[in-house]
CSV table of C-alpha atoms in Angstrom, one decimal:
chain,number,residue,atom,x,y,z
A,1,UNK,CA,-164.6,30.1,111.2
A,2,UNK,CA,-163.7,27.7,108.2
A,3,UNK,CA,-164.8,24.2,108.5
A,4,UNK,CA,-161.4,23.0,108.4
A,5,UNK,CA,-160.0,25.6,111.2
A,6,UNK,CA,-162.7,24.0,113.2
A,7,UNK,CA,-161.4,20.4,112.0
A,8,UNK,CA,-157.8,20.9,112.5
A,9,UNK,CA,-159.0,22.4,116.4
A,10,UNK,CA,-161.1,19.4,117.2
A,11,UNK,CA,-158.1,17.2,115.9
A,12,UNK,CA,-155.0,19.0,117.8
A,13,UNK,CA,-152.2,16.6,119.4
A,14,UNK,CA,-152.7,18.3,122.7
A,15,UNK,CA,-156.4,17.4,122.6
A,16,UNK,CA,-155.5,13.7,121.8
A,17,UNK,CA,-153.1,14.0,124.9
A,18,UNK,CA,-155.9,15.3,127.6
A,19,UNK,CA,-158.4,12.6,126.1
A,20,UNK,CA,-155.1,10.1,126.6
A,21,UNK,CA,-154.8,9.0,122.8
A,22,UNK,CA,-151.5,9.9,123.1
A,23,UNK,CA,-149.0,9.0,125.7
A,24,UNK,CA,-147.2,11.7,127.5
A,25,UNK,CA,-145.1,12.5,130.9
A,26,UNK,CA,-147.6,14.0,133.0
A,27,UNK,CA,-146.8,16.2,135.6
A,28,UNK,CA,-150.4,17.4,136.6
A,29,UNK,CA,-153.5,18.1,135.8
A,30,UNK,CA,-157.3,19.3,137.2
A,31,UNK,CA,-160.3,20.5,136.1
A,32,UNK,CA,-159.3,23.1,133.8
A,33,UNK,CA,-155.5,22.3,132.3
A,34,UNK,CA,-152.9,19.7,131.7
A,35,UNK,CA,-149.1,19.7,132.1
A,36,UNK,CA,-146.8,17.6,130.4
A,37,UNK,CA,-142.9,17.0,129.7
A,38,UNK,CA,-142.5,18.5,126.1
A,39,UNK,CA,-141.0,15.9,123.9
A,40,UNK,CA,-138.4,18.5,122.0
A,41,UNK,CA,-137.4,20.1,125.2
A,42,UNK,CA,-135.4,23.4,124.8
A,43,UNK,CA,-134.0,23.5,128.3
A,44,UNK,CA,-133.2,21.1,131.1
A,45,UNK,CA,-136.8,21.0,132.6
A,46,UNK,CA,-139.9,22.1,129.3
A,47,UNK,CA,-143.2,21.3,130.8
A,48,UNK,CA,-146.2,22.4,128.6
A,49,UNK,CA,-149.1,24.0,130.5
A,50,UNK,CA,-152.3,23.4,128.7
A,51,UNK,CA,-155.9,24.7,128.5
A,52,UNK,CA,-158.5,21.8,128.8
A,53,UNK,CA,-160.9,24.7,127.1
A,54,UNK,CA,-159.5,24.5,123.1
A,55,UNK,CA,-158.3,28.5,122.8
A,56,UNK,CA,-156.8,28.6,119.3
A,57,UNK,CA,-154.2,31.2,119.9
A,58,UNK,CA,-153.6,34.0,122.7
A,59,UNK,CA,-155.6,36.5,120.3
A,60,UNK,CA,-158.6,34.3,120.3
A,61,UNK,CA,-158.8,34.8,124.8
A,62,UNK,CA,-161.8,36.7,125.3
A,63,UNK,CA,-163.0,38.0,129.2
A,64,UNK,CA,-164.7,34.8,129.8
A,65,UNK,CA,-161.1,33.3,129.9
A,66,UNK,CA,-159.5,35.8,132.6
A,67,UNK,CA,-159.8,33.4,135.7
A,68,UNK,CA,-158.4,30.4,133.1
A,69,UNK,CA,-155.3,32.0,132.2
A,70,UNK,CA,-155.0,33.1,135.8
A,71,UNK,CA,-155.4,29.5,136.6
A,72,UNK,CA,-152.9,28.8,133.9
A,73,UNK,CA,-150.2,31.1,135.5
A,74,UNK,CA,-150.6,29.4,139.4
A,75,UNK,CA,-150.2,26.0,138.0
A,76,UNK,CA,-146.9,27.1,136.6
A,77,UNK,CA,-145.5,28.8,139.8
A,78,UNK,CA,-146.7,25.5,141.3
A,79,UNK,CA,-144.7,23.1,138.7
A,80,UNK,CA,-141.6,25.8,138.9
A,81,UNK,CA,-141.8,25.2,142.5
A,82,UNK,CA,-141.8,21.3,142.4
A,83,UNK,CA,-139.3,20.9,139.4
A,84,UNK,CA,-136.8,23.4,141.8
A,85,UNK,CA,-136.4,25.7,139.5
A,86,UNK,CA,-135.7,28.2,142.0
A,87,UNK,CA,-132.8,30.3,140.1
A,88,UNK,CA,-135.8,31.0,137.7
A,89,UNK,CA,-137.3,30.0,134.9
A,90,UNK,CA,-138.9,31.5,132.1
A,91,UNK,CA,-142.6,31.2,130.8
A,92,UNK,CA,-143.1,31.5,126.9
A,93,UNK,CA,-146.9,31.9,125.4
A,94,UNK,CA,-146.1,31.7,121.4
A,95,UNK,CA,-149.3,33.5,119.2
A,96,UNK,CA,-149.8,32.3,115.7
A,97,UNK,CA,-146.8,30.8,113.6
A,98,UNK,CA,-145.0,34.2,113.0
A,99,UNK,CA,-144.4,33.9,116.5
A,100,UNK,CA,-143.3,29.3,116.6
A,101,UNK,CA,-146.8,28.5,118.0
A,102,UNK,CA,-147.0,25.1,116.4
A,103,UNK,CA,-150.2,23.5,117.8
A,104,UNK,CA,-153.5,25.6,117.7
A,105,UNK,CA,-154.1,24.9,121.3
A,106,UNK,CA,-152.8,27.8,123.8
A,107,UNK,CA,-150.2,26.8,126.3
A,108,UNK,CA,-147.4,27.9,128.1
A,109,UNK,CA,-144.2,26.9,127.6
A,110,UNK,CA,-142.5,26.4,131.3
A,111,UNK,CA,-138.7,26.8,130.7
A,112,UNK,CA,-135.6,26.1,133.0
A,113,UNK,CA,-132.5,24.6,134.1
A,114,UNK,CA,-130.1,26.8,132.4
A,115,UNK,CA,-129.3,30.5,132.1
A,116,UNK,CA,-131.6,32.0,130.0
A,117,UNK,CA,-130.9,34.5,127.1
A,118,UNK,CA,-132.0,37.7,126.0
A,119,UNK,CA,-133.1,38.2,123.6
A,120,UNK,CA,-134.9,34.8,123.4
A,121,UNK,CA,-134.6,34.3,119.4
């Protein structure tokens, strides 16, 4: 890995959120991830469901990961649960920039409030 994919991963936003350098609407957190209000919300409710483990993209998951992304997936039934987004909601996992991931830091992207699209864009 180049030194300065290694800098820009040790220097993400989302990292300066879990270590608190940068304010942002919690909505819960453990061990293992973070979720937070995004600030450019795209629907009604737009939580952000984080990794505290820096995983680049979604190609970068290897098998030591499985019980994370689980863990990942629970925490956002949880949140869907407590925001009442019972009519649904979607869950978006963007890889690379081809694909909008803006921040090299995997998350989920915990959508809803409004009928949903398809297809999404």
């Amino acid at each position: 890995m180049a030194r300065e994919e290694i800098a820009m991963m040790q220097d993400n936003i989302f990292l300066k959120i879990i270590e608190r350098k940068i304010p942002a609407r919690i909505v819960y957190e453990d061990d293992h991830c973070l979720a937070f209000h995004d600030i450019n919300p795209q629907a009604p409710v737009h939580v952000l469901i984080i990794p505290k483990k820096v995983i680049p993209t979604h190609a970068d998951i290897t098998e030591a990961d499985k019980e994370l992304l689980g863990h990942l997936h629970w925490v956002a039934a949880q949140l869907a649960r407590q925001l009442g987004l019972e009519k649904g909601y979607r869950l978006v996992l963007n890889c690379r920039e081809q694909a909008g991931q803006s921040v090299p830091h995997l998350h989920l992207h915990l959508l809803g409030g409004r009928q949903m699209h398809w297809p999404p864009g």
